[in-house]
């Protein structure tokens, strides 16, 4: 087993990883920016080291400082969490070269699957359905026009190195193509330092369904059910659940098989997620995330498996002790992302101090957070401050439980989206399962009016 792990992240996921390490008797090192010196992850870790100033670029993305901290403190592993350096293959390679374990797949796999164009090519070769679109990179506007002639409108322009819902543009009218293409490319260069673009047919109003995978060093690959993450705003997830109730057994089974093929096709190891868009009963691979996912707790709730502990065990070269036949999903779990933002003011991120905090409780109610009474919410980082997760025997039971838990949850001193989450789960279409990725966009005024 790994002995000492540096957690190259902050916020709720750093706290989550520290807890898992402690349960496995692994020593923990927190890293923090000057801005985060009083943050919860710093207080919970065995050791903590400041790696730079507030801006992510100077601290949580500061590869040199993170690596030298890990080396100096004699760590044998680095857990990157999600976001920040988690999908940076060059960083993963440096960790490996310094004789430490990057807790995730190898640098080669991250490089391969992080290049969405290459990942799609690999899937095509292995007969995993992909969204129709360009064959590889679309270098210029003329090639883009040619693709549109072939596949028709509407289309989605995407960035090969993209993530977090950014660098994506929809095109419905041919006269918008030039502008959208050049703007998407500009955005991709600014955000990911990579202007490689590709084009997909825009699947109108699909469901986002993804499959969780675990794979060890010995060729064992299992799927741990699916998650419906269709409640999104600007292509970013807001609420997630497992399972996706109305999926037919046949399609579900095909999706699991495709996810396992995806993992096997690149000799994947550790935890990963294979993402699909689902159009009625047709599903298409969109990408593989080679890291722990924000919404992993819903899978933990329905499978009873601690995914972060599994990541640490796999990284310690321990064979998976769970077999596919051990995965039986009979309950339902829902997660709400709690963001410090003001939905009534265009989702303006809110920073400040938490004056009062009351956390919900009860059977199968979980709140993953870095908040504590009096803590500071920094304007420098992601606005997600916590995740409220519940599970129950049925989806309707989970919704009732979630409503009560949202009522109990009080975060005073900053604006949050708690009321919006309550409106979403109170909406009849949501309750009836009658929604897709356009739900928030279509219903925003109504959802905000209930507040
Ligand atoms: P998940 O699929 O786990 O829900 P998201 O796409 O919501 O992940 O991203 C998780 C976190 O990582 C978010 O905070 C998001 O802003 C960040 N993120 C994801 N991909 C990138 C990227 N390529 N560059 C920068 N940040 C990213
Ligand atoms: P990211 O790396 O930013 O997470 P994804 O490729 O996973 O990018 O796409 C993010 C979201 O955008 C998806 O969850 C889905 O809602 C939407 N999306 C992506 N590709 C398509 C498509 N071809 N048609 C319709 N929606 C799509
Ligand atoms: Mg995605």
Coordinates of C-alpha atoms and ligand atoms in Angstrom, one line a residue:
X1 CA 0.0 0.0 0.0
X2 CA 1.1 3.6 -0.7
X3 CA 2.5 5.2 2.5
X4 CA 2.2 8.9 2.0
X5 CA 0.2 10.7 -0.5
X6 CA 0.2 14.4 -1.5
X7 CA -3.2 15.7 -2.5
X8 CA -2.7 18.2 -5.4
X9 CA -6.1 19.8 -5.0
X10 CA -8.3 21.9 -2.7
X11 CA -11.9 22.1 -1.6
X12 CA -14.3 19.3 -1.1
X13 CA -12.4 16.8 -3.2
X14 CA -9.1 17.3 -1.2
X15 CA -11.1 16.7 2.0
X16 CA -12.7 13.6 0.4
X17 CA -9.3 12.1 -0.6
X18 CA -7.7 12.9 2.8
X19 CA -10.5 10.9 4.5
X20 CA -10.0 7.9 2.2
X21 CA -6.3 7.9 2.8
X22 CA -6.8 8.0 6.6
X23 CA -9.1 5.0 6.4
X24 CA -6.3 3.1 4.6
X25 CA -3.6 4.3 7.0
X26 CA -1.9 6.4 4.4
X27 CA -0.2 9.6 5.6
X28 CA -1.5 12.8 3.9
X29 CA 0.1 16.0 2.7
X30 CA -2.1 18.9 1.8
X31 CA -0.9 21.7 -0.5
X32 CA -2.4 25.1 -0.4
X33 CA -2.2 28.6 -1.8
X34 CA -1.8 31.6 0.5
X35 CA -5.5 32.3 -0.1
X36 CA -6.4 28.8 1.3
X37 CA -4.2 28.8 4.4
X38 CA -7.2 28.3 6.7
X39 CA -9.0 25.9 4.4
X40 CA -10.4 22.6 5.8
X41 CA -8.1 20.3 3.7
X42 CA -5.1 22.1 5.3
X43 CA -6.5 21.4 8.8
X44 CA -7.3 17.8 8.2
X45 CA -4.1 16.6 6.5
X46 CA -1.2 15.2 8.5
X47 CA 1.1 17.8 7.0
X48 CA 0.5 20.9 4.9
X49 CA 2.7 23.0 2.6
X50 CA 2.1 26.3 0.9
X51 CA 2.8 26.1 -2.8
X52 CA 2.2 29.6 -4.0
X53 CA -0.1 32.6 -4.2
X54 CA -3.8 32.8 -4.8
X55 CA -4.0 32.4 -8.6
X56 CA -4.3 28.7 -9.6
X57 CA -1.5 29.2 -12.1
X58 CA 0.9 30.0 -9.2
X59 CA -0.3 27.3 -6.8
X60 CA -2.6 24.4 -7.7
X61 CA -1.2 24.4 -11.3
X62 CA 2.4 25.0 -10.2
X63 CA 3.9 21.7 -11.2
X64 CA 7.4 22.5 -10.0
X65 CA 6.3 23.4 -6.5
X66 CA 4.0 20.5 -6.1
X67 CA 6.6 18.0 -7.3
X68 CA 9.3 19.4 -5.1
X69 CA 7.0 19.4 -2.1
X70 CA 6.2 15.7 -2.7
X71 CA 9.8 14.8 -3.1
X72 CA 11.0 16.8 -0.1
X73 CA 8.3 15.3 2.1
X74 CA 9.0 11.8 0.8
X75 CA 5.6 11.0 -0.6
X76 CA 5.2 7.9 -2.7
X77 CA 2.0 9.0 -4.5
X78 CA 0.2 12.1 -5.7
X79 CA -3.6 12.3 -6.0
X80 CA -4.7 15.0 -8.4
X81 CA -8.5 14.9 -7.7
X82 CA -10.5 16.5 -10.6
X83 CA -9.8 19.7 -12.5
X84 CA -6.4 21.3 -12.1
X85 CA -3.6 18.9 -13.0
X86 CA -5.8 15.7 -13.0
X87 CA -5.8 15.3 -16.8
X88 CA -2.3 16.8 -17.5
X89 CA -0.3 13.9 -18.9
X90 CA 3.0 15.9 -18.8
X91 CA 2.5 16.3 -15.1
X92 CA 1.6 12.6 -14.6
X93 CA 4.8 11.7 -16.5
X94 CA 6.9 13.9 -14.3
X95 CA 5.4 12.3 -11.2
X96 CA 6.2 8.8 -12.7
X97 CA 9.8 9.9 -13.6
X98 CA 10.4 11.0 -10.0
X99 CA 9.5 7.5 -8.8
X100 CA 6.1 8.4 -7.4
X101 CA 2.7 7.0 -8.3
X102 CA 0.3 9.3 -10.1
X103 CA -3.1 8.1 -8.7
X104 CA -4.9 7.6 -12.0
X105 CA -4.0 5.9 -15.3
X106 CA -0.5 6.1 -16.8
X107 CA 0.6 9.3 -18.5
X108 CA 0.2 7.6 -21.9
X109 CA -3.4 6.8 -21.4
X110 CA -4.2 10.3 -20.1
X111 CA -2.6 11.7 -23.2
X112 CA -4.5 9.4 -25.5
X113 CA -7.9 9.8 -24.0
X114 CA -7.4 13.5 -23.2
X115 CA -7.1 14.1 -26.9
X116 CA -10.8 13.8 -27.8
X117 CA -10.1 13.4 -31.5
X118 CA -7.7 10.4 -30.9
X119 CA -10.1 8.9 -28.3
X120 CA -13.0 9.0 -30.8
X121 CA -10.8 7.4 -33.5
X122 CA -9.9 4.6 -31.0
X123 CA -13.6 4.0 -30.2
X124 CA -14.5 3.9 -33.9
X125 CA -11.8 1.2 -34.4
X126 CA -13.3 -0.8 -31.6
X127 CA -16.9 -0.4 -32.8
X128 CA -18.1 1.8 -29.9
X129 CA -20.7 4.1 -31.5
X130 CA -19.4 7.7 -31.8
X131 CA -21.3 10.9 -32.7
X132 CA -21.2 11.4 -36.5
X133 CA -18.9 14.2 -37.4
X134 CA -15.5 15.2 -38.7
X135 CA -12.9 12.5 -39.3
X136 CA -10.3 14.0 -37.1
X137 CA -9.3 17.7 -36.8
X138 CA -11.0 20.5 -38.7
X139 CA -8.3 22.9 -39.5
X140 CA -10.1 25.7 -41.2
X141 CA -13.4 27.1 -42.1
X142 CA -13.4 25.5 -45.6
X143 CA -13.1 22.1 -44.1
X144 CA -15.8 23.0 -41.6
X145 CA -18.2 23.9 -44.4
X146 CA -17.5 20.6 -46.1
X147 CA -18.4 18.7 -43.0
X148 CA -21.6 20.6 -42.7
X149 CA -22.4 19.8 -46.3
X150 CA -21.9 16.1 -45.5
X151 CA -23.7 15.8 -42.1
X152 CA -26.1 18.7 -42.2
X153 CA -27.0 21.2 -39.5
X154 CA -27.2 21.6 -36.6
X155 CA -23.6 20.9 -35.5
X156 CA -21.5 21.3 -32.4
X157 CA -17.9 22.7 -32.8
X158 CA -15.8 21.2 -30.0
X159 CA -12.2 21.5 -28.8
X160 CA -10.1 18.4 -28.8
X161 CA -8.4 19.4 -25.5
X162 CA -11.6 20.8 -24.0
X163 CA -13.2 20.2 -20.6
X164 CA -15.6 21.7 -18.1
X165 CA -18.1 22.4 -20.9
X166 CA -15.9 25.1 -22.4
X167 CA -14.8 25.6 -26.0
X168 CA -18.0 24.3 -27.5
X169 CA -20.3 26.2 -29.9
X170 CA -23.6 25.2 -31.5
X171 CA -24.3 26.1 -35.1
X172 CA -27.9 26.1 -36.4
X173 CA -27.5 28.4 -39.4
X174 CA -24.8 28.2 -42.1
X175 CA -24.2 31.9 -41.9
X176 CA -23.1 31.6 -38.3
X177 CA -20.5 29.0 -39.1
X178 CA -17.5 31.3 -39.8
X179 CA -18.0 33.4 -36.6
X180 CA -18.7 30.4 -34.3
X181 CA -15.8 28.4 -35.6
X182 CA -13.3 31.2 -35.1
X183 CA -14.7 32.1 -31.7
X184 CA -14.6 28.5 -30.5
X185 CA -11.0 28.2 -31.7
X186 CA -10.0 31.4 -29.9
X187 CA -11.7 30.2 -26.7
X188 CA -10.0 26.8 -26.9
X189 CA -6.6 28.4 -27.3
X190 CA -7.2 30.7 -24.4
X191 CA -8.6 28.0 -22.1
X192 CA -6.6 24.9 -23.1
X193 CA -3.7 26.3 -25.0
X194 CA -4.8 24.0 -27.8
X195 CA -6.7 25.2 -30.9
X196 CA -7.4 21.7 -32.3
X197 CA -11.1 21.7 -33.2
X198 CA -13.5 19.0 -34.4
X199 CA -17.1 18.9 -35.4
X200 CA -20.0 16.7 -34.2
X201 CA -23.5 16.4 -35.3
X202 CA -25.5 18.3 -32.6
X203 CA -27.7 15.7 -31.0
X204 CA -30.8 17.8 -30.1
X205 CA -32.0 17.4 -26.6
X206 CA -30.1 14.2 -25.6
X207 CA -29.6 12.7 -22.2
X208 CA -26.1 12.6 -20.8
X209 CA -25.4 9.1 -19.5
X210 CA -22.0 7.9 -18.3
X211 CA -20.6 4.7 -17.0
X212 CA -18.2 4.4 -14.1
X213 CA -15.3 2.0 -14.6
X214 CA -12.6 0.5 -12.3
X215 CA -9.7 -1.3 -13.8
X216 CA -6.6 -2.8 -12.1
X217 CA -3.1 -3.6 -13.3
X218 CA -4.0 -7.2 -13.9
X219 CA -6.6 -6.9 -16.7
X220 CA -9.7 -6.8 -14.4
X221 CA -12.2 -4.2 -15.6
X222 CA -15.6 -3.7 -14.1
X223 CA -18.5 -1.3 -14.7
X224 CA -20.2 0.2 -11.7
X225 CA -23.5 1.4 -13.1
X226 CA -24.5 4.5 -14.9
X227 CA -25.2 8.1 -14.0
X228 CA -27.7 10.4 -15.6
X229 CA -26.1 13.9 -15.7
X230 CA -28.6 15.5 -18.0
X231 CA -29.4 18.4 -15.7
X232 CA -26.8 20.8 -17.0
X233 CA -26.3 24.5 -17.4
X234 CA -23.9 25.6 -20.2
X235 CA -22.8 22.0 -20.7
X236 CA -21.9 21.8 -17.0
X237 CA -23.5 19.3 -14.7
X238 CA -25.7 20.6 -11.9
X239 CA -27.5 17.5 -10.6
X240 CA -26.6 13.8 -11.1
X241 CA -28.3 10.5 -10.3
X242 CA -27.7 6.8 -10.4
X243 CA -29.2 4.7 -11.9
X244 CA -30.9 6.2 -14.9
X245 CA -34.3 4.7 -14.2
X246 CA -36.0 4.7 -17.5
X247 CA -33.1 3.2 -19.5
X248 CA -34.1 -0.2 -21.0
X249 CA -32.1 -3.1 -19.8
X250 CA -31.0 -3.8 -23.3
X251 CA -29.5 -0.3 -23.9
X252 CA -28.0 -0.3 -20.4
X253 CA -26.3 -3.5 -21.1
X254 CA -24.9 -2.3 -24.4
X255 CA -23.6 0.8 -22.7
X256 CA -21.8 -1.1 -20.0
X257 CA -20.3 -3.3 -22.7
X258 CA -19.1 -0.3 -24.7
X259 CA -17.7 1.3 -21.6
X260 CA -15.7 -1.8 -20.8
X261 CA -14.5 -2.0 -24.5
X262 CA -13.4 1.6 -24.2
X263 CA -11.4 0.9 -21.1
X264 CA -9.9 -2.3 -22.5
X265 CA -9.0 -0.6 -25.8
X266 CA -6.4 1.6 -24.2
X267 CA -5.4 -0.8 -21.4
X268 CA -7.0 1.5 -18.9
X269 CA -6.2 1.4 -15.2
X270 CA -7.7 3.0 -12.1
X271 CA -11.1 4.8 -12.0
X272 CA -12.5 6.3 -15.2
X273 CA -15.7 7.4 -16.7
X274 CA -17.0 6.8 -20.2
X275 CA -19.4 9.5 -21.2
X276 CA -22.2 9.1 -23.8
X277 CA -25.0 11.2 -25.2
X278 CA -28.2 9.2 -25.5
X279 CA -30.8 10.0 -28.3
X280 CA -33.9 7.9 -27.6
X281 CA -32.4 4.4 -27.8
X282 CA -29.2 5.3 -29.6
X283 CA -26.1 6.2 -27.6
X284 CA -22.8 7.7 -28.7
X285 CA -19.5 8.0 -27.0
X286 CA -18.4 11.6 -26.4
X287 CA -15.3 11.3 -24.2
X288 CA -13.6 9.4 -21.4
X289 CA -12.6 11.2 -18.2
X290 CA -9.4 9.7 -16.9
X291 CA -9.9 10.8 -13.3
X292 CA -12.3 10.7 -10.3
X293 CA -15.5 12.6 -11.3
X294 CA -17.3 15.2 -9.3
X295 CA -20.4 13.1 -9.2
X296 CA -18.7 9.8 -8.1
X297 CA -20.7 9.7 -4.7
X298 CA -24.0 8.7 -6.4
X299 CA -22.2 5.6 -7.6
X300 CA -20.8 5.0 -4.1
X301 CA -24.2 5.3 -2.6
X302 CA -25.8 2.7 -4.9
X303 CA -22.9 0.3 -5.0
X304 CA -21.6 0.6 -1.5
X305 CA -18.1 0.9 -2.9
X306 CA -15.6 3.7 -1.9
X307 CA -14.2 4.7 -5.3
X308 CA -11.4 6.8 -3.9
X309 CA -10.2 4.0 -1.7
X310 CA -10.4 1.7 -4.8
X311 CA -8.2 4.3 -6.6
X312 CA -5.6 4.2 -3.9
X313 CA -5.6 0.4 -3.8
X314 CA -5.3 0.1 -7.5
X315 CA -2.4 2.6 -7.5
X316 CA -0.8 0.4 -4.8
X317 CA -0.9 -2.4 -7.3
X318 CA -3.4 -4.4 -5.3
X319 CA -5.8 -6.5 -7.5
X320 CA -9.4 -5.5 -7.6
X321 CA -11.3 -7.5 -4.9
X322 CA -14.7 -6.6 -6.4
X323 CA -16.1 -8.8 -9.2
X324 CA -18.6 -7.7 -11.8
X325 CA -21.2 -10.0 -10.2
X326 CA -20.8 -8.1 -6.9
X327 CA -22.3 -5.0 -8.4
X328 CA -26.0 -5.1 -7.8
X329 CA -27.8 -1.8 -7.9
X330 CA -31.2 -1.7 -6.0
X331 CA -31.4 1.8 -4.6
X332 CA -31.4 5.3 -6.1
X333 CA -29.1 8.2 -5.4
X334 CA -29.2 11.9 -6.4
X335 CA -26.5 14.6 -6.0
X336 CA -27.0 18.3 -6.1
X337 CA -23.9 20.5 -6.7
X338 CA -24.1 23.4 -4.2
X339 CA -22.4 26.5 -5.8
X340 CA -21.7 29.8 -4.2
X341 CA -23.3 31.9 -6.9
X342 CA -26.4 34.1 -7.5
X343 CA -28.7 32.4 -10.0
X344 CA -30.9 35.6 -9.9
X345 CA -27.9 37.7 -11.1
X346 CA -26.8 35.6 -14.1
X347 CA -25.1 33.0 -11.8
X348 CA -22.6 35.6 -10.6
X349 CA -20.0 33.8 -8.5
X350 CA -20.3 34.8 -4.8
X351 CA -17.3 35.1 -2.5
X352 CA -17.3 36.0 1.2
X353 CA -17.5 34.4 4.6
X354 CA -19.9 31.7 5.8
X355 CA -21.5 33.3 8.9
X356 CA -23.7 30.3 9.7
X357 CA -23.8 26.8 8.5
X358 CA -26.3 24.0 9.2
X359 CA -25.7 20.7 7.6
X360 CA -28.5 18.2 6.8
X361 CA -28.5 14.7 8.4
X362 CA -30.4 11.5 8.6
X363 CA -30.1 8.0 7.1
X364 CA -28.3 8.0 3.7
X365 CA -27.8 11.7 3.6
X366 CA -24.3 12.9 2.8
X367 CA -22.8 16.3 2.4
X368 CA -19.3 16.4 0.9
X369 CA -17.9 19.9 1.6
X370 CA -15.0 22.0 2.7
X371 CA -17.2 24.5 4.5
X372 CA -17.2 25.2 8.2
X373 CA -18.7 27.9 10.3
X374 CA -16.7 31.1 9.6
X375 CA -14.8 29.8 6.7
X376 CA -13.9 31.9 3.7
X377 CA -15.1 31.3 0.1
X378 CA -12.4 32.6 -2.3
X379 CA -13.2 34.3 -5.6
X380 CA -10.1 32.6 -7.1
X381 CA -11.5 29.1 -7.5
X382 CA -14.4 27.1 -8.7
X383 CA -17.7 28.1 -7.1
X384 CA -18.7 24.6 -6.1
X385 CA -18.7 24.5 -2.3
X386 CA -20.3 21.2 -1.6
X387 CA -22.3 18.3 -2.8
X388 CA -25.5 17.1 -1.2
X389 CA -26.1 13.4 -1.9
X390 CA -29.0 11.2 -0.8
X391 CA -30.1 7.7 -1.5
X392 CA -33.3 5.8 -1.0
X393 CA -35.1 2.7 -2.1
X394 CA -36.7 4.5 -5.0
X395 CA -36.2 7.6 -7.1
X396 CA -39.3 9.2 -5.7
X397 CA -38.1 8.4 -2.2
X398 CA -34.8 10.0 -3.0
X399 CA -36.4 13.2 -4.3
X400 CA -38.5 13.5 -1.1
X401 CA -35.4 13.0 1.1
X402 CA -33.4 15.5 -1.0
X403 CA -36.1 18.1 -0.6
X404 CA -36.0 17.8 3.2
X405 CA -32.2 17.8 3.2
X406 CA -32.1 21.0 1.0
X407 CA -34.4 22.6 3.5
X408 CA -32.1 21.7 6.4
X409 CA -29.0 22.9 4.6
X410 CA -28.3 26.5 5.6
X411 CA -25.3 28.4 4.3
X412 CA -25.6 32.1 5.4
X413 CA -23.3 34.9 4.4
X414 CA -23.0 33.9 0.7
X415 CA -25.4 33.5 -2.2
X416 CA -26.0 29.9 -3.2
X417 CA -28.0 27.8 -5.7
X418 CA -29.9 25.9 -3.0
X419 CA -33.2 27.4 -3.9
X420 CA -32.6 26.7 -7.6
X421 CA -31.9 23.0 -6.8
X422 CA -35.1 22.9 -4.8
X423 CA -37.0 24.3 -7.8
X424 CA -35.4 21.7 -10.1
X425 CA -36.4 18.7 -8.0
X426 CA -39.9 20.1 -7.4
X427 CA -40.6 20.5 -11.1
X428 CA -43.1 18.0 -12.5
X429 CA -41.2 17.2 -15.6
X430 CA -38.1 16.4 -13.5
X431 CA -40.2 14.3 -11.1
X432 CA -41.7 12.3 -14.1
X433 CA -38.2 11.8 -15.7
X434 CA -39.3 13.9 -18.6
X435 CA -36.2 16.0 -19.2
X436 CA -33.0 16.2 -21.2
X437 CA -29.9 18.4 -21.3
X438 CA -31.9 21.4 -22.4
X439 CA -34.1 21.3 -19.2
X440 CA -32.4 24.2 -17.4
X441 CA -32.2 26.4 -20.5
X442 CA -35.8 25.8 -21.3
X443 CA -37.2 26.3 -17.8
X444 CA -34.8 28.8 -16.2
X445 CA -37.3 31.6 -15.8
X446 CA -39.9 29.2 -14.3
X447 CA -37.3 27.6 -12.0
X448 CA -36.0 31.0 -10.8
X449 CA -39.6 32.4 -10.3
X450 CA -40.4 29.8 -7.7
X451 CA -37.8 31.3 -5.4
Ligands
LIG1 P1 -17.2 16.0 -14.1 O1 -17.3 15.4 -15.4 O2 -16.4 15.3 -13.1 O3 -18.5 16.4 -13.6 P2 -16.6 18.6 -14.9 O4 -16.5 18.6 -16.4 O5 -17.7 19.3 -14.3 O6 -16.3 17.2 -14.4 O7 -15.2 19.3 -14.3 C1 -14.8 19.0 -13.0 C2 -14.0 20.2 -12.6 O8 -12.8 20.3 -13.4 C3 -14.7 21.5 -12.7 O9 -14.3 22.3 -11.7 C4 -14.2 22.0 -14.1 O10 -14.2 23.4 -14.1 C5 -12.8 21.5 -14.1 N1 -12.3 21.1 -15.4 C6 -12.6 20.0 -16.1 N2 -11.9 19.9 -17.3 C7 -11.0 21.0 -17.2 C8 -10.0 21.4 -18.1 N3 -9.7 20.8 -19.2 N4 -9.3 22.5 -17.8 C9 -9.6 23.2 -16.6 N5 -10.6 22.8 -15.8 C10 -11.3 21.7 -16.1
LIG2 P1 -16.5 18.3 -21.6 O1 -15.1 17.7 -21.8 O2 -16.4 19.8 -21.5 O3 -17.2 17.7 -20.4 P2 -18.2 16.8 -23.3 O4 -17.7 16.3 -24.7 O5 -18.2 15.7 -22.3 O6 -17.2 18.0 -22.9 O7 -19.6 17.5 -23.5 C1 -20.1 18.2 -22.4 C2 -21.7 18.2 -22.6 O8 -22.0 18.9 -23.9 C3 -22.3 16.9 -22.7 O9 -22.6 16.4 -21.4 C4 -23.6 17.2 -23.5 O10 -24.6 17.8 -22.7 C5 -23.1 18.2 -24.5 N1 -22.7 17.6 -25.7 C6 -21.5 17.1 -26.0 N2 -21.4 16.6 -27.3 C7 -22.7 16.7 -27.8 C8 -23.3 16.4 -29.0 N3 -22.6 15.9 -30.1 N4 -24.6 16.7 -29.2 C9 -25.3 17.3 -28.2 N5 -24.8 17.6 -27.0 C10 -23.5 17.4 -26.8
LIG3 MG1 -17.6 15.6 -20.3

